[in-house]
Short mmCIF file of N, CA, C and O in Angstrom, two decimals:
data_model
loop_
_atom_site.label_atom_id
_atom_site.label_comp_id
_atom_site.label_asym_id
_atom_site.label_seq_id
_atom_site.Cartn_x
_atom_site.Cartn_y
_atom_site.Cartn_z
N UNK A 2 13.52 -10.59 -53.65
CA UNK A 2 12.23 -10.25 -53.09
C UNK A 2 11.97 -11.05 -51.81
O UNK A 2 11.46 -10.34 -50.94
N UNK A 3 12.15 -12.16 -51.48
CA UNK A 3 11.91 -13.19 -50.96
C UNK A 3 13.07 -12.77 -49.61
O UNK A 3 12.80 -12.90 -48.41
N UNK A 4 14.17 -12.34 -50.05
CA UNK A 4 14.86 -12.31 -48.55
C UNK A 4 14.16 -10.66 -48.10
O UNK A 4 13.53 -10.88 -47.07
N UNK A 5 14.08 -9.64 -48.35
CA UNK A 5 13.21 -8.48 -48.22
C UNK A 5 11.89 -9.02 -47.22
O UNK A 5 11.51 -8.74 -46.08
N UNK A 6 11.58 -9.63 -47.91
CA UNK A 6 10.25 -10.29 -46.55
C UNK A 6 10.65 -10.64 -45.59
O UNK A 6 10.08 -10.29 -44.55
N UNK A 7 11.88 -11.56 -45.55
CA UNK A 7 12.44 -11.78 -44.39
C UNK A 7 13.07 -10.89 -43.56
O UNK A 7 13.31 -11.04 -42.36
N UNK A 8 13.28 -10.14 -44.14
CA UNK A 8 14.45 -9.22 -43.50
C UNK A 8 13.08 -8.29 -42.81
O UNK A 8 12.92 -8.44 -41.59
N UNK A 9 12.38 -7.63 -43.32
CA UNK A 9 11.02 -7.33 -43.03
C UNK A 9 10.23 -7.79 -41.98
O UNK A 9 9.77 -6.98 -41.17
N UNK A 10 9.95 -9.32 -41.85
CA UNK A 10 9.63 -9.83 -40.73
C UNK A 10 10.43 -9.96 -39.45
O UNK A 10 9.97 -9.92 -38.31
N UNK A 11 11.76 -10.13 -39.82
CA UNK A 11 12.85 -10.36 -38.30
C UNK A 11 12.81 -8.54 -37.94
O UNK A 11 12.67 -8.10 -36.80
N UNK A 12 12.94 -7.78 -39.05
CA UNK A 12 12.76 -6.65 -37.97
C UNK A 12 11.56 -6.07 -37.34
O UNK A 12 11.47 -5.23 -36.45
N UNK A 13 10.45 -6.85 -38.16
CA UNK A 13 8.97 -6.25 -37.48
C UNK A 13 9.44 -7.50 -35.95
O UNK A 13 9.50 -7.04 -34.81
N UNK A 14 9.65 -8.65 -36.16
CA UNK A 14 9.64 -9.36 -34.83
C UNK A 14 10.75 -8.91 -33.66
O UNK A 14 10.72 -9.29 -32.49
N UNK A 15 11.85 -7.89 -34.33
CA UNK A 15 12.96 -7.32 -32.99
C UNK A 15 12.17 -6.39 -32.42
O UNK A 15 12.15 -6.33 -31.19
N UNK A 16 11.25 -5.33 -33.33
CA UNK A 16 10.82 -4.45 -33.03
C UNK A 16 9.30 -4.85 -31.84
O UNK A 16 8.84 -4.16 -30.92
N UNK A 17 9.02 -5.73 -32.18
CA UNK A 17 7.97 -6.29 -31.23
C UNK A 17 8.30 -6.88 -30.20
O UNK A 17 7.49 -6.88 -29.28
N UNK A 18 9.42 -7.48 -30.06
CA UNK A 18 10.15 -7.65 -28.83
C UNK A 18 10.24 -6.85 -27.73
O UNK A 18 9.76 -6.98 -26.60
N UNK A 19 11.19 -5.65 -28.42
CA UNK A 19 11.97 -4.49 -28.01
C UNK A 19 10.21 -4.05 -27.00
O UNK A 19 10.11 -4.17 -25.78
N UNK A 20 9.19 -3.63 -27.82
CA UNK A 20 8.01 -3.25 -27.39
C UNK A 20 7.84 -3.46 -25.90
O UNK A 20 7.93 -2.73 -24.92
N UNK A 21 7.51 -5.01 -26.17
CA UNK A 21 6.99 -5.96 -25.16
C UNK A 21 7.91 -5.49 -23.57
O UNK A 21 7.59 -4.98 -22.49
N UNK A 22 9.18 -6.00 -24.20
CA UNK A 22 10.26 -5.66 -23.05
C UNK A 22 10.24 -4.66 -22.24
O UNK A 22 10.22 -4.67 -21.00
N UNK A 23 10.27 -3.18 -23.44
CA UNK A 23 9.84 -1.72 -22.57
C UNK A 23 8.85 -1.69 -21.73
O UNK A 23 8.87 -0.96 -20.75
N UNK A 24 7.64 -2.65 -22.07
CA UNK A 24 6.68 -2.34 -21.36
C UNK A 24 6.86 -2.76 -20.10
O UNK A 24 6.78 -2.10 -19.06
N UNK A 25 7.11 -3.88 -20.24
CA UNK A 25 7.71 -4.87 -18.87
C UNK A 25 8.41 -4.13 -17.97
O UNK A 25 8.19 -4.20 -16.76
N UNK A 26 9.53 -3.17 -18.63
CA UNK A 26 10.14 -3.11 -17.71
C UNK A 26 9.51 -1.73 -16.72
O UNK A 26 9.62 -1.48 -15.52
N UNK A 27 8.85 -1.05 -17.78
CA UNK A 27 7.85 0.19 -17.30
C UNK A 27 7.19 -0.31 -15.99
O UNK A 27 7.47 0.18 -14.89
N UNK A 28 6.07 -1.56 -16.23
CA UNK A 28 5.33 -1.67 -15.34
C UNK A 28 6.24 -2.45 -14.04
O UNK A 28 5.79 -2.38 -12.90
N UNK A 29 7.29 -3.06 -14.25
CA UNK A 29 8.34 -3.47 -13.02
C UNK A 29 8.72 -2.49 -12.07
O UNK A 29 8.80 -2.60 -10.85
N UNK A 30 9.05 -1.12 -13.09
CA UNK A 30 9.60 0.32 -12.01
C UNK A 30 8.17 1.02 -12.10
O UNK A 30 8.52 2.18 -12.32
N UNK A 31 6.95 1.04 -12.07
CA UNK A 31 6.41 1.54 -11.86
C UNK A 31 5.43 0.49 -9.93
O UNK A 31 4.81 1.15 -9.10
N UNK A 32 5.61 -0.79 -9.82
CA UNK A 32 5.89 -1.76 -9.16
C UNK A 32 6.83 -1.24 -8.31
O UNK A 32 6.53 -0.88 -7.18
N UNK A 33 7.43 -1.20 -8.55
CA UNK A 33 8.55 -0.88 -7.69
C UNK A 33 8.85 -0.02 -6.76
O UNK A 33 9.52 -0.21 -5.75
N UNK A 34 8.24 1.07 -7.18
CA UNK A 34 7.46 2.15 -6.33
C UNK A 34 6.53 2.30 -6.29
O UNK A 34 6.03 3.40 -6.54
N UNK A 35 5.92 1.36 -5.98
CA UNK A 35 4.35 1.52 -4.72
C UNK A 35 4.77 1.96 -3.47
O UNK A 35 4.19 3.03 -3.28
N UNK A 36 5.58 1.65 -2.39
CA UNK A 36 6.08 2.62 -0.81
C UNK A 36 6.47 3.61 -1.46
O UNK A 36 6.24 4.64 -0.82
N UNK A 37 7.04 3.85 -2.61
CA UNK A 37 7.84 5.13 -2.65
C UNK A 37 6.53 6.33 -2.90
O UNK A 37 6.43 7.41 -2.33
N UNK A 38 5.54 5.69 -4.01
CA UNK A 38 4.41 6.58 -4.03
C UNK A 38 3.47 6.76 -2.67
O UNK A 38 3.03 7.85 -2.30
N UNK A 39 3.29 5.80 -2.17
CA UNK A 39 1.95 6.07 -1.01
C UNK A 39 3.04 6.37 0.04
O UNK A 39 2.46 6.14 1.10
N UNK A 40 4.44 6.80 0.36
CA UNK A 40 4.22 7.63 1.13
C UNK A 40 4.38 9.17 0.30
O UNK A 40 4.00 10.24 0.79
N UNK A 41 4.82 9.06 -0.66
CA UNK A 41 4.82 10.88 -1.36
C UNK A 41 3.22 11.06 -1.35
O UNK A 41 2.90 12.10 -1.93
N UNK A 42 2.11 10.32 -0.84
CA UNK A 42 1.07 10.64 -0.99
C UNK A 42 0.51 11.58 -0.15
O UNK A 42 -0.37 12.44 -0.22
N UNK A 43 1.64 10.98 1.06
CA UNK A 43 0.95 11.35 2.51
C UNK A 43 2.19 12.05 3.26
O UNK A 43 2.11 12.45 4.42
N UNK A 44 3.56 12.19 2.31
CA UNK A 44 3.98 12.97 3.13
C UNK A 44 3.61 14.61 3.79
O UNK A 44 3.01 15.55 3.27
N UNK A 45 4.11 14.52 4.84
CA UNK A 45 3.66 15.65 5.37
C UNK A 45 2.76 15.97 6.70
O UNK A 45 2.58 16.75 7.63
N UNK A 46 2.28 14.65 6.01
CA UNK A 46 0.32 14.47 6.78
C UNK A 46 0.40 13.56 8.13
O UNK A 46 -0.30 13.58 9.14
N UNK A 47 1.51 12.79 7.76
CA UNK A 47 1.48 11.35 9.07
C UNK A 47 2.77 11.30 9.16
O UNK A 47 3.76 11.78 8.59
N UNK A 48 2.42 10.33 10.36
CA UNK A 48 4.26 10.16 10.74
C UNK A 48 5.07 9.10 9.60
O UNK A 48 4.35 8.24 9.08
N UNK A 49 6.03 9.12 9.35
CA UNK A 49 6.37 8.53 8.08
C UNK A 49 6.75 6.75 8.67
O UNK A 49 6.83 5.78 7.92
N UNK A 50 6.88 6.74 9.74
CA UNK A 50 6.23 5.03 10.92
C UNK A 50 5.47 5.04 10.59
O UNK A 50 5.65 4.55 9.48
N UNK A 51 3.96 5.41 10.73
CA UNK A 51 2.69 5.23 10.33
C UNK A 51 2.41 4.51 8.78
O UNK A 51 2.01 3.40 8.44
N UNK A 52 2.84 5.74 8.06
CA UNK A 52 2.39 5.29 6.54
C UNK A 52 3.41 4.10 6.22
O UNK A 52 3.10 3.44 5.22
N UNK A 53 4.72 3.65 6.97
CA UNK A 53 5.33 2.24 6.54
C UNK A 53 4.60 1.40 6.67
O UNK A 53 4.10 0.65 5.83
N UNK A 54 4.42 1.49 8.18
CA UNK A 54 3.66 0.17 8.37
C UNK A 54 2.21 0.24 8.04
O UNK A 54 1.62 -0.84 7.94
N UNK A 55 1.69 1.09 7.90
CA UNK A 55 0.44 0.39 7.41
C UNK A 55 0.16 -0.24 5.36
O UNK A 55 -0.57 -1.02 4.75
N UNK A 56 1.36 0.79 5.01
CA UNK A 56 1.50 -0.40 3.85
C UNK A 56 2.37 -1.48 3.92
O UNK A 56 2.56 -2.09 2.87
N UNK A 57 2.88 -1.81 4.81
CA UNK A 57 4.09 -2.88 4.85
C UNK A 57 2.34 -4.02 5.40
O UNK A 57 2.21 -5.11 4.84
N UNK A 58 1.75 -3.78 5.95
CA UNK A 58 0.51 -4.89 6.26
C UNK A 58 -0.55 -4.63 5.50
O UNK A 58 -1.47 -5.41 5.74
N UNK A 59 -0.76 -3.93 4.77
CA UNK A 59 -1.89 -3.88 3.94
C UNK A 59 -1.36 -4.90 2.41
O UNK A 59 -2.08 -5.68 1.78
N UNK A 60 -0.04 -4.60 2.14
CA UNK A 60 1.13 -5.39 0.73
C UNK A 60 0.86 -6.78 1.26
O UNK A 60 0.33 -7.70 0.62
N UNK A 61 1.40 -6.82 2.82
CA UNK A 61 1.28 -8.30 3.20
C UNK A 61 -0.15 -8.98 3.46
O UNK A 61 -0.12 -10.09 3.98
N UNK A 62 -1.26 -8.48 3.20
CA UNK A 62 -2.49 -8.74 3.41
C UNK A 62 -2.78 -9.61 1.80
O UNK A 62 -3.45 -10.64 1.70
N UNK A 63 -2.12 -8.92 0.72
CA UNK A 63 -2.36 -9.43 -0.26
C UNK A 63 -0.78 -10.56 -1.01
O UNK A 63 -0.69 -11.10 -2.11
N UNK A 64 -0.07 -10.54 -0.19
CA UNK A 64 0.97 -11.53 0.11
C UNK A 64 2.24 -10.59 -0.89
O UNK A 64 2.77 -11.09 -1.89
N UNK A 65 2.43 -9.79 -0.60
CA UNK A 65 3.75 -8.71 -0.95
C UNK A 65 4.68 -8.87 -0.09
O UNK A 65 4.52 -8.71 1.12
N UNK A 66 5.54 -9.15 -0.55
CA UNK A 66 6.75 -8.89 0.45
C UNK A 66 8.02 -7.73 -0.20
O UNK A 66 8.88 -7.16 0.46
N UNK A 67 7.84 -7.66 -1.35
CA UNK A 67 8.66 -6.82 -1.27
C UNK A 67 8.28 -5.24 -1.32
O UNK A 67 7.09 -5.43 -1.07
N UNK A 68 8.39 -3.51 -1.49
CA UNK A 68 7.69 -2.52 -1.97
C UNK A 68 7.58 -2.40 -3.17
O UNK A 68 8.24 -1.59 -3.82
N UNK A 69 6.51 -3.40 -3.79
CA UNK A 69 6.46 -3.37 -5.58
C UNK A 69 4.68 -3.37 -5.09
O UNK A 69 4.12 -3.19 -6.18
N UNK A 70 3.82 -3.45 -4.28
CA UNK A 70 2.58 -3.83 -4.44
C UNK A 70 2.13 -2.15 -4.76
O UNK A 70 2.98 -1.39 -4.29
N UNK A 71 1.01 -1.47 -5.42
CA UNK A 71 0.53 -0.37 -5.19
C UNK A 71 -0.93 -0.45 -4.25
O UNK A 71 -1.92 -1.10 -4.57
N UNK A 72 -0.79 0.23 -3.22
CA UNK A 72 -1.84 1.10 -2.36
C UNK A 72 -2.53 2.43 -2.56
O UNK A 72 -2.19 3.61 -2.45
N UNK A 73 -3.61 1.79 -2.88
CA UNK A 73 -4.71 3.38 -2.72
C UNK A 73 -5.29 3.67 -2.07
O UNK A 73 -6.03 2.91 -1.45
N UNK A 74 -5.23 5.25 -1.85
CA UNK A 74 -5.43 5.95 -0.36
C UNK A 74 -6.99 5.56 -0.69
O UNK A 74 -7.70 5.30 0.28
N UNK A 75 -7.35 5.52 -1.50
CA UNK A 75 -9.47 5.12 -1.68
C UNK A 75 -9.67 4.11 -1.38
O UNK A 75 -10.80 3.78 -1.05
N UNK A 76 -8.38 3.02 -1.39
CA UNK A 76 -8.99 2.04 -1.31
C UNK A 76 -9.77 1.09 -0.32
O UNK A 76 -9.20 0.75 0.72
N UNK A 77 -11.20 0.59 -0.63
CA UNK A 77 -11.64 0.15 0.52
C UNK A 77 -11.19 -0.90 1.28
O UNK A 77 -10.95 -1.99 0.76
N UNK A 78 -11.03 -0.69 2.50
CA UNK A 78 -10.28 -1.89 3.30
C UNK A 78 -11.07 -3.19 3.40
O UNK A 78 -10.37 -4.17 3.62
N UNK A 79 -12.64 -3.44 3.27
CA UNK A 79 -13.10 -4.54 3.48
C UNK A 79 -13.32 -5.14 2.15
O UNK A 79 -13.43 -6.37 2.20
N UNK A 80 -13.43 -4.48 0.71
CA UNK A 80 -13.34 -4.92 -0.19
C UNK A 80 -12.38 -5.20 -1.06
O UNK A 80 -12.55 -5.84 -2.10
N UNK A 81 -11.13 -4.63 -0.59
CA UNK A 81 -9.77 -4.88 -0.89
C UNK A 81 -9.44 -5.99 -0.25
O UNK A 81 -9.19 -7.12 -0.67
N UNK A 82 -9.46 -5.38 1.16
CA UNK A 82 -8.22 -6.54 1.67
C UNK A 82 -8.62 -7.01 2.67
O UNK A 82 -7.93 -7.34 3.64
N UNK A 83 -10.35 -7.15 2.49
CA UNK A 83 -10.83 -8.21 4.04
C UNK A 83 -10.88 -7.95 5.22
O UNK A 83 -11.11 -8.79 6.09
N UNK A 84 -10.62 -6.50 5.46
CA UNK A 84 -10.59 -6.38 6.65
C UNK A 84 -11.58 -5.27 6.95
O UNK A 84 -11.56 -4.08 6.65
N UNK A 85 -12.61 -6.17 7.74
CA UNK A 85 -13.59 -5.86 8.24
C UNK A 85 -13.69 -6.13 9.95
O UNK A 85 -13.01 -6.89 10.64
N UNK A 86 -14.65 -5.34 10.29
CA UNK A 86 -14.82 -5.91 11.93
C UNK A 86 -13.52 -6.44 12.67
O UNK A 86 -12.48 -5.80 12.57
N UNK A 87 -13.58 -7.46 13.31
CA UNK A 87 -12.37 -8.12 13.69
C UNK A 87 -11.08 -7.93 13.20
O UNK A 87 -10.01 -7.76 13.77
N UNK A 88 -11.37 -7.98 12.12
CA UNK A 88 -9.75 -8.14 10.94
C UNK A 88 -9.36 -6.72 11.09
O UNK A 88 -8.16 -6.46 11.10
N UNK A 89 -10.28 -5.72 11.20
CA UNK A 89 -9.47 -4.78 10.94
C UNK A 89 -8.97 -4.10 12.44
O UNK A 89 -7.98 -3.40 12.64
N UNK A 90 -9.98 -4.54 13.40
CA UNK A 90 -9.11 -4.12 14.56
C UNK A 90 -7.97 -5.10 15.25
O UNK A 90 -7.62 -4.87 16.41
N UNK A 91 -7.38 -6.26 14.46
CA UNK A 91 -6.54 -6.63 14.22
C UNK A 91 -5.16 -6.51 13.60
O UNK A 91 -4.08 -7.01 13.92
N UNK A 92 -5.62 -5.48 12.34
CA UNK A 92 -4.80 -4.85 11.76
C UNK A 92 -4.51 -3.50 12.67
O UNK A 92 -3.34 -3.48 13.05
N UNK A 93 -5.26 -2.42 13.09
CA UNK A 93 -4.76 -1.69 14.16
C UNK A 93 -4.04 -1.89 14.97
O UNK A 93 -3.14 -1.10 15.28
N UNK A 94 -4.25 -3.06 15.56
CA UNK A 94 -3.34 -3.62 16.52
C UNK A 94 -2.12 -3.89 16.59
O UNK A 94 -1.24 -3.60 17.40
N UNK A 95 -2.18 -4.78 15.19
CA UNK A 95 -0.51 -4.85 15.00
C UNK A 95 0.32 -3.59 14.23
O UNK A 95 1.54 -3.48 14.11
N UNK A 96 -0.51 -2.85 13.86
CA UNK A 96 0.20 -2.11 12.75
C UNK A 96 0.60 -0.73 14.20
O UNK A 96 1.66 -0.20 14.54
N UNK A 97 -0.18 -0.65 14.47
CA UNK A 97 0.85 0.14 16.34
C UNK A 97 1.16 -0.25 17.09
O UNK A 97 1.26 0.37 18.15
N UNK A 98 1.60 -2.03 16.87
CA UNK A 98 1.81 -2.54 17.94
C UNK A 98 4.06 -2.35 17.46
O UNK A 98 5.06 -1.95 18.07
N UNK A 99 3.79 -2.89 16.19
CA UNK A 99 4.98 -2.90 15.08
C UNK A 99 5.91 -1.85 15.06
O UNK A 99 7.12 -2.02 14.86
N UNK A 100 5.21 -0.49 15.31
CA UNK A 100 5.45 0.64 15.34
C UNK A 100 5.95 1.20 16.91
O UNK A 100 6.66 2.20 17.01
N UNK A 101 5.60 0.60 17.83
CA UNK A 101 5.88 1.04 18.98
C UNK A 101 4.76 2.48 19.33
O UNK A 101 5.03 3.38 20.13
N UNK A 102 3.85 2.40 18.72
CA UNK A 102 2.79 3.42 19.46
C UNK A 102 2.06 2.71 20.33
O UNK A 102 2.09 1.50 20.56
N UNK A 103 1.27 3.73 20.89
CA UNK A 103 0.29 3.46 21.84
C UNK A 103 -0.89 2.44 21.08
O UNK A 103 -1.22 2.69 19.92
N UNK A 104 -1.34 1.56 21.64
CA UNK A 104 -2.47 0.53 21.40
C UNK A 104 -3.72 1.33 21.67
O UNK A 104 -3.77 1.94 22.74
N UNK A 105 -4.56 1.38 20.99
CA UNK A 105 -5.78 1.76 20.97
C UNK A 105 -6.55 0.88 22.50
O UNK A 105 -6.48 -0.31 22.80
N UNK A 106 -7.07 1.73 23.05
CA UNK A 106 -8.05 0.65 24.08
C UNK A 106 -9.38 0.27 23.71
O UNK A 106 -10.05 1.02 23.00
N UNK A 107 -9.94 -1.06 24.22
CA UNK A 107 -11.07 -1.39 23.64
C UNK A 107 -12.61 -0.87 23.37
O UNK A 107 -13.51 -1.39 22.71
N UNK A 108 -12.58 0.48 24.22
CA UNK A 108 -13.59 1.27 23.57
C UNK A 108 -13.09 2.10 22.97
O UNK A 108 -14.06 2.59 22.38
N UNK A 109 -11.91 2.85 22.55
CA UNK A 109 -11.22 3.37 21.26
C UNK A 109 -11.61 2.40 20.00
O UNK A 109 -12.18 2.92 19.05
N UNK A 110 -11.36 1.10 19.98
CA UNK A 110 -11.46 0.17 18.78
C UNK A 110 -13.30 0.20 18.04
O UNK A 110 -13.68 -0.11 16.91
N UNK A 111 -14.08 0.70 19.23
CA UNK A 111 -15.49 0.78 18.95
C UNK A 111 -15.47 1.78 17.46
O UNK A 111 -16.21 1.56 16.50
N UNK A 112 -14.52 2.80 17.52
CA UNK A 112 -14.73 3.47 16.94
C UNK A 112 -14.69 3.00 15.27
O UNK A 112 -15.48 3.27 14.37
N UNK A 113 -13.80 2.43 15.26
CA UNK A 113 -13.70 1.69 13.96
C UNK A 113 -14.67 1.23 12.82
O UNK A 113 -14.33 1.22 11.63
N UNK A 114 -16.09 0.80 13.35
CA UNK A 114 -16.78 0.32 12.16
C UNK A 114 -17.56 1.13 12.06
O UNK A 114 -18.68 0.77 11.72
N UNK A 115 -17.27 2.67 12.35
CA UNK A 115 -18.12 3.91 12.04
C UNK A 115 -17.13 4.51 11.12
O UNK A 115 -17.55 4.76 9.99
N UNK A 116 -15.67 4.85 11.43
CA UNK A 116 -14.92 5.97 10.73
C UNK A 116 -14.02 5.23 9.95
O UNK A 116 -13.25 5.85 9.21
N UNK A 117 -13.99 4.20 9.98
CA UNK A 117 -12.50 3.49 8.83
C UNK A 117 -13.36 2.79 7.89
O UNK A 117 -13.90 1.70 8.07
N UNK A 118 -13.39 3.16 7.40
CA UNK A 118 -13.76 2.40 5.07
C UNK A 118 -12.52 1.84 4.44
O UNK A 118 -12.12 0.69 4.28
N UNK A 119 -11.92 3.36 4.03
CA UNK A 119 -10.55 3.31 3.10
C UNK A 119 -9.62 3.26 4.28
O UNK A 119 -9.75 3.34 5.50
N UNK A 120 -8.16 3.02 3.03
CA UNK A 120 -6.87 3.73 3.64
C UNK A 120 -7.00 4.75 3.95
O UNK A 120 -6.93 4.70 5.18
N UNK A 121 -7.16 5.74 3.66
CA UNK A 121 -6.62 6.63 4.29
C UNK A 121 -7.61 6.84 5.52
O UNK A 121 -7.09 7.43 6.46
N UNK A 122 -8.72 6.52 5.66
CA UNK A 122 -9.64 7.09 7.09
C UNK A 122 -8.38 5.88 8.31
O UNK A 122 -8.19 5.88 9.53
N UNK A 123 -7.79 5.01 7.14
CA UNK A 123 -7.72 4.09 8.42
C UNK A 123 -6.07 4.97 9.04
O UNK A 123 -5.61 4.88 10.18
N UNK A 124 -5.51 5.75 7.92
CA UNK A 124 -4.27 6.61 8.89
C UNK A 124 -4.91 7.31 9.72
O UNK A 124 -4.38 7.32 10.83
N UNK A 125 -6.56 8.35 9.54
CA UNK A 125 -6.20 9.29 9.96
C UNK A 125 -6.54 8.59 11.49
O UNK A 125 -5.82 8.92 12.43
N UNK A 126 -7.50 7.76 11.67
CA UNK A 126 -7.32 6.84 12.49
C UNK A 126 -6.14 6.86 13.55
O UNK A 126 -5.99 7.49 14.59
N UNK A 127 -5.34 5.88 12.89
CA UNK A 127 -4.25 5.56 13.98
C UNK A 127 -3.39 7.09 14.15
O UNK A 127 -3.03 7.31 15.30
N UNK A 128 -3.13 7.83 13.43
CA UNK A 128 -2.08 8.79 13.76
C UNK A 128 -2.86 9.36 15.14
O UNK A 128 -3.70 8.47 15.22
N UNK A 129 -3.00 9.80 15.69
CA UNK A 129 -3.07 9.89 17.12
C UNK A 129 -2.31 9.06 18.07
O UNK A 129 -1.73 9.48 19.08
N UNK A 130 -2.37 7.48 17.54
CA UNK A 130 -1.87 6.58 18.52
C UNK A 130 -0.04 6.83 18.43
O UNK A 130 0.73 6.35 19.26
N UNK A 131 0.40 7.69 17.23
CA UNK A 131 1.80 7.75 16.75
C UNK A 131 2.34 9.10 16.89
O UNK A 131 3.19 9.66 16.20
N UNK A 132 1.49 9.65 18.22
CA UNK A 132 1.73 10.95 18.10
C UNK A 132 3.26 11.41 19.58
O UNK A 132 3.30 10.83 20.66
N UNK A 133 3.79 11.99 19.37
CA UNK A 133 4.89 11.46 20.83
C UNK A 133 4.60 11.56 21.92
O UNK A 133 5.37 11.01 22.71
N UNK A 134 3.73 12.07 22.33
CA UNK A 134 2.68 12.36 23.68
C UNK A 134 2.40 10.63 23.89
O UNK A 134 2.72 10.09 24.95
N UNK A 135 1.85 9.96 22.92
CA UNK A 135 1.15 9.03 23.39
C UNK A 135 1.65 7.53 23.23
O UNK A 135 1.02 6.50 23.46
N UNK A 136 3.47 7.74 22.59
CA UNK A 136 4.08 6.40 22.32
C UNK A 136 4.72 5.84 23.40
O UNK A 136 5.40 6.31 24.31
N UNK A 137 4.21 4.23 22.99
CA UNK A 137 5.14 3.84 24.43
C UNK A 137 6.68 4.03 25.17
O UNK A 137 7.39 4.01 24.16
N UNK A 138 7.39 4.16 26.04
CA UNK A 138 8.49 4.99 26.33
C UNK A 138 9.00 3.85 26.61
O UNK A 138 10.16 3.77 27.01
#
C-alpha cells in the first residue's frame, strides 16, 4: 500500500512537471513571435521597414533586444511606453531616421500630439515619410 502512494505521488509530481514545462515553453514561442505577429498584423498596409523599426524601438523602449517582446497595434504610446510630446517626436525621428526615410519637418512634427495615441496611428503617421517618392536618395 505504502509504495502505491509513492508511486502515485512521483507520478502526480512528473506529471506536474511535464505541465509546468509545456507551459513555459508555450509562452517562450509564443514570445518569440512578437515581430513575427505585429508585422502579420500589418502586412500589406505599410512598408515592411516601417513596421521593423518601429517595433525594433518601441521592444527597445521597454528594454527588448531580442523579437520575443509583444506589440499592440492599441497600444497607447504615452501609457505604454512614455512617449509623449518630446519623446515621441523623438521616436519619429529616429525610427525614419534608422530607416533611411525622409525626416518629418518641424511643422510636420506639430502634427503629432493631435493624431498619434496608439501604435498604429503612430504607422499611419510615418508611412508617408517611407513612401519612395519621399526617401532619402
Amino acid at each position: 500500500m505504502r509504495l502505491t502512494v509513492i508511486i502515485a505521488v512521483g507520478v502526480l509530481l512528473v506529471g506536474l512537471l511535464a505541465l509546468v514545462r509545456a507551459r513555459r515553453l508555450t509562452r517562450e514561442s509564443i514570445e518569440r513571435d512578437g515581430l513575427s505577429r505585429f508585422r502579420d498584423h500589418f502586412r500589406g498596409r505599410y512598408p515592411e521597414n516601417l513596421v521593423s523599426q518601429v517595433y525594433t524601438y518601441l521592444a527597445e523602449q521597454h528594454g527588448a533586444v531580442e523579437p520575443h517582446y509583444i506589440v499592440n497595434p492599441q497600444d497607447d504610446l504615452a501609457r505604454v511606453y512614455g512617449l509623449a510630446d518630446l519623446d515621441l517626436e523623438d521616436a519619429v525621428l529616429v525610427i525614419a531616421d534608422r530607416a533611411g526615410a525622409r525626416l518629418p519637418r518641424a511643422n510636420e512634427l506639430d502634427e503629432l500630439k493631435t493624431r498619434v495615441q496608439s501604435v498604429e496611428d503612430l504607422l499611419v503617421y510615418l508611412e508617408p515619410y517611407f513612401r519612395p517618392e519621399v526617401v532619402k536618395g
